[in-house]
Coordinates of C-alpha atoms and ligand atoms in Angstrom, one line a residue:
X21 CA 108.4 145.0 158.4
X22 CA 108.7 145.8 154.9
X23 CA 107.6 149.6 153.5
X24 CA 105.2 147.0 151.5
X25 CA 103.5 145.1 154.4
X26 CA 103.2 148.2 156.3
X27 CA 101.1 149.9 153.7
X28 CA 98.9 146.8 153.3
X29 CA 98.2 147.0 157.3
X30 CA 97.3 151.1 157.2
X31 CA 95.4 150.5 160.7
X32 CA 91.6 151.5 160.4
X33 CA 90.2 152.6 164.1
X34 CA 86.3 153.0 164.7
X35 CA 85.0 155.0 168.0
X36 CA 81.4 156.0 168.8
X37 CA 80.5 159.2 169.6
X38 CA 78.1 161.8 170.6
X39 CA 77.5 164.1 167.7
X40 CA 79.2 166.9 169.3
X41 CA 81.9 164.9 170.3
X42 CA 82.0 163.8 166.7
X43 CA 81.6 167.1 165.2
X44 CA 84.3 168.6 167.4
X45 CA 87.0 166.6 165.4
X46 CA 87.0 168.5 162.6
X47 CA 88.5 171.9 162.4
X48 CA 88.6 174.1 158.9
X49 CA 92.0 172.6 157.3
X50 CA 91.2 168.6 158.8
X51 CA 88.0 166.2 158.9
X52 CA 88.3 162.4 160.0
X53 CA 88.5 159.8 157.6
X54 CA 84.6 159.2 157.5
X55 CA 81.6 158.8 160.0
X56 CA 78.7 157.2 160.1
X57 CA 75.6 159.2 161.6
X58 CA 72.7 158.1 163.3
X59 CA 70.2 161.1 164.2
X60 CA 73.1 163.5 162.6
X61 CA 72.6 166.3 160.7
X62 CA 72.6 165.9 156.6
X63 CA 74.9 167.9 155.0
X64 CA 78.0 166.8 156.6
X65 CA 79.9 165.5 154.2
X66 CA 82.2 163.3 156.4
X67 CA 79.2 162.1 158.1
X68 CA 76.7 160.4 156.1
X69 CA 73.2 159.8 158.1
X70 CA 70.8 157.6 158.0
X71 CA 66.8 158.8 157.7
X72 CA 65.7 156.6 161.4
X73 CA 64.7 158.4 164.3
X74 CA 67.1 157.9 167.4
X75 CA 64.9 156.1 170.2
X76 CA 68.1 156.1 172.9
X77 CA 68.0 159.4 175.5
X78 CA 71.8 159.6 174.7
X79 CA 70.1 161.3 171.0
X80 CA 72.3 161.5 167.6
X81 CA 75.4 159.5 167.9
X82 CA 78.2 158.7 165.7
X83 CA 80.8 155.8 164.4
X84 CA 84.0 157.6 164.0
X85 CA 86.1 155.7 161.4
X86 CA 90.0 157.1 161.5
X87 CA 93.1 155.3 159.2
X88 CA 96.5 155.8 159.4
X89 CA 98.7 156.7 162.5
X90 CA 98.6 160.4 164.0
X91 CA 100.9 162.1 161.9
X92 CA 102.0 159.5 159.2
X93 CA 100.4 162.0 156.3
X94 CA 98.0 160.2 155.5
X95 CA 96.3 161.8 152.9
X96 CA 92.4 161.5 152.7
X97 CA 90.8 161.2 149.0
X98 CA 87.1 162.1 148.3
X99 CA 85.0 162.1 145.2
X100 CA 82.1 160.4 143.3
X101 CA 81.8 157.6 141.0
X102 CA 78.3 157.5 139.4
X103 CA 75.9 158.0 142.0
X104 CA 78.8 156.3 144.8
X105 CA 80.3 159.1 146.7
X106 CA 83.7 158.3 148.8
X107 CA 86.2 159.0 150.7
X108 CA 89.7 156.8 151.1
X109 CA 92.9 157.3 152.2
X110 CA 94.3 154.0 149.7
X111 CA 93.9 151.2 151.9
X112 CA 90.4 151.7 153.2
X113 CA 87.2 153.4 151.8
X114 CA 84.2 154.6 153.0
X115 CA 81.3 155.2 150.5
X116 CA 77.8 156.0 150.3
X117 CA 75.1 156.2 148.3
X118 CA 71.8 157.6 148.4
X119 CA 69.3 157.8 145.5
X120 CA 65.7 159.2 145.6
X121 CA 63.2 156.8 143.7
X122 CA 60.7 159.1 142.8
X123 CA 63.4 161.7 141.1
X124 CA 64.8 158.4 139.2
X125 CA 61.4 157.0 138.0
X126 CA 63.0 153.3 138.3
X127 CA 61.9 150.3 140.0
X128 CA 63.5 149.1 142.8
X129 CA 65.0 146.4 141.2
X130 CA 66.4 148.6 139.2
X131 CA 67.7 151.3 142.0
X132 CA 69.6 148.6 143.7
X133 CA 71.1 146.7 140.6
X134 CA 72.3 150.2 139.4
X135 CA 73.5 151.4 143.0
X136 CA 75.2 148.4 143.7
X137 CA 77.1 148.8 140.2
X138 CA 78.5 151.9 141.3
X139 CA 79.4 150.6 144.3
X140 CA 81.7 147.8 142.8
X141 CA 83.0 150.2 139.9
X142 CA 84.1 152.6 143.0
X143 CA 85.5 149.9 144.8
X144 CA 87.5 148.7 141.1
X145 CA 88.8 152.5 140.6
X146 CA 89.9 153.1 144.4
X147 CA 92.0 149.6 144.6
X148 CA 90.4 148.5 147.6
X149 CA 88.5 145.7 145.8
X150 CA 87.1 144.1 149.1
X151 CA 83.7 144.7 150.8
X152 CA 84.2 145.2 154.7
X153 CA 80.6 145.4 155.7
X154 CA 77.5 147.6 154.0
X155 CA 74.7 149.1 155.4
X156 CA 71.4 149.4 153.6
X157 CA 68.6 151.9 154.3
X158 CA 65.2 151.5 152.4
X159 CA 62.2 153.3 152.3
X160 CA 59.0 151.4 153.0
X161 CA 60.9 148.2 152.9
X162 CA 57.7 146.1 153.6
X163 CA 55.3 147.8 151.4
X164 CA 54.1 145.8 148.1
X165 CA 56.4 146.7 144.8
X166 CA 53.9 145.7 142.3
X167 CA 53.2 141.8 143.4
X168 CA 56.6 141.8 145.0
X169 CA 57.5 143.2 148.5
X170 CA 60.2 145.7 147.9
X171 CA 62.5 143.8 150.1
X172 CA 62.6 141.1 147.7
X173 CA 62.7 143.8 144.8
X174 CA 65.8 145.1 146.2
X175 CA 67.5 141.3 146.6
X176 CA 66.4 140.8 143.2
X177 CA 68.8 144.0 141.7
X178 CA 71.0 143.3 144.0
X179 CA 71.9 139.8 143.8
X180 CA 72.4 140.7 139.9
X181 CA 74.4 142.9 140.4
X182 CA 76.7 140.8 142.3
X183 CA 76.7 138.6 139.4
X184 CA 76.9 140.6 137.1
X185 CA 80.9 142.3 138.8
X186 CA 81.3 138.4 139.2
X187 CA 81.2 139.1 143.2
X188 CA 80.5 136.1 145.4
X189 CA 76.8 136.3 145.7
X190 CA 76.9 133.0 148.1
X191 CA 80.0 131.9 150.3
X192 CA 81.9 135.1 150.9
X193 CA 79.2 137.4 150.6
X194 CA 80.0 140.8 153.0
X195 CA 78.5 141.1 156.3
X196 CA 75.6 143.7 155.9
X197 CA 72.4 144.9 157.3
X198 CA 68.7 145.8 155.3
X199 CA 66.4 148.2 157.4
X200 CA 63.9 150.2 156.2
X201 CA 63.2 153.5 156.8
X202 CA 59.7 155.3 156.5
X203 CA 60.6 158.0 153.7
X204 CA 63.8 159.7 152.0
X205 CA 66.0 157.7 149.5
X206 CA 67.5 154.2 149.2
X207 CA 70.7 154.7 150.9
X208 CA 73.7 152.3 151.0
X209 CA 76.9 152.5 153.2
X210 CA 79.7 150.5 152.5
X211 CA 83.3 150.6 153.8
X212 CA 86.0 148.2 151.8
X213 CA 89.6 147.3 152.1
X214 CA 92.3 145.7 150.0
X215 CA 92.5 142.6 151.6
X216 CA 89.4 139.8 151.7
X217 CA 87.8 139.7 155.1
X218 CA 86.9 135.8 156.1
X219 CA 83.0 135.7 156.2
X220 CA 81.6 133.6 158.9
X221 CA 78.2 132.2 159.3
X222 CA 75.8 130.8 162.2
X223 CA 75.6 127.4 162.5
X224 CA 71.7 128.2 164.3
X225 CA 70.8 129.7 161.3
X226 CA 70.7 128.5 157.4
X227 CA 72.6 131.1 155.6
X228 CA 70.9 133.8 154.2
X229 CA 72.2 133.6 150.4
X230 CA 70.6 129.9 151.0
X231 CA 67.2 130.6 152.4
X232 CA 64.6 128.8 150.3
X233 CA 62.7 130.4 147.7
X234 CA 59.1 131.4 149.9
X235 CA 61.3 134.5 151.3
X236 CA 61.4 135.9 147.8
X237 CA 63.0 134.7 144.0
X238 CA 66.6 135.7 144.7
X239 CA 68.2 135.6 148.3
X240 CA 69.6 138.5 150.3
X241 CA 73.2 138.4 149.7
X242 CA 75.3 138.9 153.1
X243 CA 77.3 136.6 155.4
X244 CA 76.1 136.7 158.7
X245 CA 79.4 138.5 159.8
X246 CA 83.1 139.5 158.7
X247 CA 86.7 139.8 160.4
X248 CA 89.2 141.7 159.5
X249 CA 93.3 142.7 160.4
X250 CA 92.4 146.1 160.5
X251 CA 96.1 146.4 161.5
X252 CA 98.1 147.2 164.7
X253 CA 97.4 143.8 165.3
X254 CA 93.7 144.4 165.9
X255 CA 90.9 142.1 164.6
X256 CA 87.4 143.6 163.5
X257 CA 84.4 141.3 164.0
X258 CA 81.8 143.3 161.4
X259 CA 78.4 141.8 162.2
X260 CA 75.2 141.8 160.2
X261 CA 71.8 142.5 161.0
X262 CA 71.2 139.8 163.5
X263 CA 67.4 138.7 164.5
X264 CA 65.0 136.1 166.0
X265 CA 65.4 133.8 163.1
X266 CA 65.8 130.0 164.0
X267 CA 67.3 127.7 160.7
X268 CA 65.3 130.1 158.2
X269 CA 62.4 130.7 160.5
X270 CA 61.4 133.9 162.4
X271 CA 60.4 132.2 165.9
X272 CA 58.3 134.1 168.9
X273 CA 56.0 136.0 166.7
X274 CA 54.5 138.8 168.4
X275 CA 56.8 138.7 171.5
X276 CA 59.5 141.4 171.4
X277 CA 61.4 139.9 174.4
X278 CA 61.3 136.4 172.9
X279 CA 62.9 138.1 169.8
X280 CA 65.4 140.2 171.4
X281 CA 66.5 137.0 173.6
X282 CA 66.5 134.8 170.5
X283 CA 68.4 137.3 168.7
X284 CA 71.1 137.7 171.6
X285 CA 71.7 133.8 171.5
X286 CA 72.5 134.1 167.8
X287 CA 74.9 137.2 168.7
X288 CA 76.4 135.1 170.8
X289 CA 76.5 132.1 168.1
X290 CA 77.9 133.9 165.4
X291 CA 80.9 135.2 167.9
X292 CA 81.6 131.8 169.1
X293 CA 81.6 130.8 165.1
X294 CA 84.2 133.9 164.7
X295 CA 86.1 132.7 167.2
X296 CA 87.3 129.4 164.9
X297 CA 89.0 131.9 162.6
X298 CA 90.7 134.4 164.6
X299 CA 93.0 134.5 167.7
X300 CA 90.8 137.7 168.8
X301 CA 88.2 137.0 171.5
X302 CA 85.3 138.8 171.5
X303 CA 82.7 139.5 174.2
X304 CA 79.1 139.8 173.1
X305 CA 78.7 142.5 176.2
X306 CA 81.3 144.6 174.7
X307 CA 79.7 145.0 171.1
X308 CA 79.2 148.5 169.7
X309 CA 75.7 147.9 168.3
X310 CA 73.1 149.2 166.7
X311 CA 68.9 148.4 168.3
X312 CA 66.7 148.6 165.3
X313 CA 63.0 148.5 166.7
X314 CA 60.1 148.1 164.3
X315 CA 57.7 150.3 167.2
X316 CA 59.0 152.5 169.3
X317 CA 56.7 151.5 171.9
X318 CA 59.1 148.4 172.0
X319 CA 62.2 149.9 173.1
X320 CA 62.1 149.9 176.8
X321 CA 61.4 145.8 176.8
X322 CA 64.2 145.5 174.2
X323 CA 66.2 147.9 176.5
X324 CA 65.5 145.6 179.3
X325 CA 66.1 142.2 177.9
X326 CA 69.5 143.4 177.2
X327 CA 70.8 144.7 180.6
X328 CA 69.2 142.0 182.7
X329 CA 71.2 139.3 180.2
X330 CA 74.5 141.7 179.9
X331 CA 73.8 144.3 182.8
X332 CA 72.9 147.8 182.6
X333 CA 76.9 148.7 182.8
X334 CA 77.8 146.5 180.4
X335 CA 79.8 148.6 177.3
X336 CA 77.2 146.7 174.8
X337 CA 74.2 148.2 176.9
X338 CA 75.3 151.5 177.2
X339 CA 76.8 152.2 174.1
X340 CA 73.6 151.1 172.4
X341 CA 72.2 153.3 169.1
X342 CA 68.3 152.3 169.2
X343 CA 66.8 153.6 166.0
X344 CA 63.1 153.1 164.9
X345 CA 63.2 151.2 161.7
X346 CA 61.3 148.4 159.8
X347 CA 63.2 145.1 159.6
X348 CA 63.1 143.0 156.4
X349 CA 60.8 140.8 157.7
X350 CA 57.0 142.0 158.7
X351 CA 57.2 139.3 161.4
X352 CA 60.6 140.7 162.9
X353 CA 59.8 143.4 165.8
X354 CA 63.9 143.9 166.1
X355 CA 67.1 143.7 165.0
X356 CA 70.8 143.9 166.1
X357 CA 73.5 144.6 164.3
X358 CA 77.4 145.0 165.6
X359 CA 81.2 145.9 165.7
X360 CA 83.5 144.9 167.9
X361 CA 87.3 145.2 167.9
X362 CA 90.2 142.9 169.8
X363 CA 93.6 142.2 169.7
X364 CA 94.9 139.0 167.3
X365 CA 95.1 138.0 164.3
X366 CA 93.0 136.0 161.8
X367 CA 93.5 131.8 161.0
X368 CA 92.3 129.9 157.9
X369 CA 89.2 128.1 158.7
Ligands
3EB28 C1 67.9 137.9 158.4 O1 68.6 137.3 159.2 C2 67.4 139.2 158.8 O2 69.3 141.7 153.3 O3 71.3 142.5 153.7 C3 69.8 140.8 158.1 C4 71.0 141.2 157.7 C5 68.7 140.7 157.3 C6 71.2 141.6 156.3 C7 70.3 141.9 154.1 C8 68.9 141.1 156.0 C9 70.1 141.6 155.5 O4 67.5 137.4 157.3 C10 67.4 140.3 157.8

């Protein structure tokens, strides 16, 4: 292989691990490339959090993200662009954002066209041009925004912002996920890369930058998943918040099982869908996911819907992150959303 093509395939590894597990990597002189907490402490500055309570006995957890091979060099790069703060090592970056509304006296709309701008500047300056996957995190996403739900405030800012970096708002949107969280700031993860991952969709489902206009003005913009050569000839399958939504419908109102079921079918939709584009095959019991339930009262059923359909000691089951979150929708009780990793490599569609 070329010096060139082996810097363009700098492998990227996720684990997940306990926080002290997680915390144990780092000594004075070295941190990982980046982390993603759930239930972690603030403060770390490898390790951004997100502001959910962690409903699984297992308690704080973390998704290790590591580039490069041991001992290569590879050098690790952090700083700030705007309000975007990051970390990459050249070939991948991991970035987060988290603005507090009431400090910034801006509308949502506004908070989310203006993160999202720094997002896409950081991603311009860094030279990894390509969303990965993002993660959004926003306070009282259900509550009324001044005669607009501030779900549909934030797909409103959003959505223009795409535009307006001239970022495929549509086809080729990145895989992401939209939870809210009771209180704290709007925060938004995002991990990029220098090459385009393919987007893939659900054929049960209409795609979401298409839903019709009675969800809201401007649709969310994500694909409902993403693969990626991550390198070493491994395939990532990045997939997006995932519910009980049927076409453009949420279906089984008031029946968490139903839902959970209903959302495992289109798990297992969207990897059959992935499977067109890539040699990888993926297992929907050996996703690394993350349970988001709107009552916490819910998460034994949710639990149990999801080891009697992938047993108790499936990797999917027991690597499980439940957090207590609302999902974008008041009528969704829950939410999956997923990694998974296998060996191949991707095809054209
Ligand atoms: C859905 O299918 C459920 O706005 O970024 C899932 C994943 C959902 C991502 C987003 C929203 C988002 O419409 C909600």
């Amino acid at each position: 292989m070329r010096p060139q093509d082996d810097r363009l395939h700098s492998p990227l590894r996720v684990e997940r691990l306990s926080l002290p597990d997680s915390l144990a990597l780092a000594t004075h002189s070295h941190a990982p490339f980046a982390a993603l907490g759930y239930g972690t402490p603030h403060g770390v500055a490898w390790m951004p959090t997100v502001n959910a309570r962690v409903l699984s006995p297992q308690g704080a957890m973390a998704d290790v993200w590591h580039v490069g091979h041991a001992g290569d060099g590879t050098q690790v790069r952090s700083g700030t662009t705007g309000i975007a703060r990051w970390r990459t090592d050249g070939h991948w970056l991991l970035g987060a954002i988290d603005l507090d509304e009431a400090a910034e006296g801006q509308s949502l709309t506004e908070l989310a066209q203006r993160a999202y701008r720094d997002l896409f500047r950081t991603l311009d300056q860094a030279d990894t041009p390509h969303l990965q996957r993002i993660w959004n995190y926003l306070p009282r996403i259900n509550a009324d925004g001044g005669g607009l739900e501030r779900y549909r405030q934030f797909n409103l800012g959003r959505q223009e912002a795409f535009f307006e970096a001239g970022r495929a708002a549509f086809e080729g949107a990145p895989a992401a996920c939209a939870l809210g969280i009771r209180q704290g700031a709007l925060s938004i993860r995002f991990l990029a890369g220098r090459a385009a991952p393919l987007p893939v969709e659900n054929p049960r489902q209409v795609s979401a930058y298409r839903y019709p206009e009675t969800y809201g003005p401007r649709s969310p913009t994500f694909s409902r998943a993403a693969l990626a050569d991550i390198g070493d000839g491994q395939v990532a399958l990045f997939i997006s918040g995932t519910a009980s939504i049927v076409g453009h419908e949420t279906v089984h109102h008031g029946d968490v099982r139903e839902q959970a079921r209903e959302t495992l079918r289109n798990l297992e939709a969207v990897i059959a869908s992935a499977h067109a584009q890539t040699t990888a095959r993926f297992s929907l019991d050996a996703l690394d996911c993350v349970v988001y339930v709107r009552h916490p009262s819910d998460t034994e059923a949710v639990r149990e819907v999801i080891e009697a359909a992938l047993g108790a000691q499936s990797p999917m089951a027991r690597h499980a992150v439940y957090l207590e979150a609302d999902i974008c929708r008041s009528d969704l009780l829950v939410e999956i959303e997923a990694h998974t990793v296998a060996a191949g490599r991707l095809q054209a569609a």
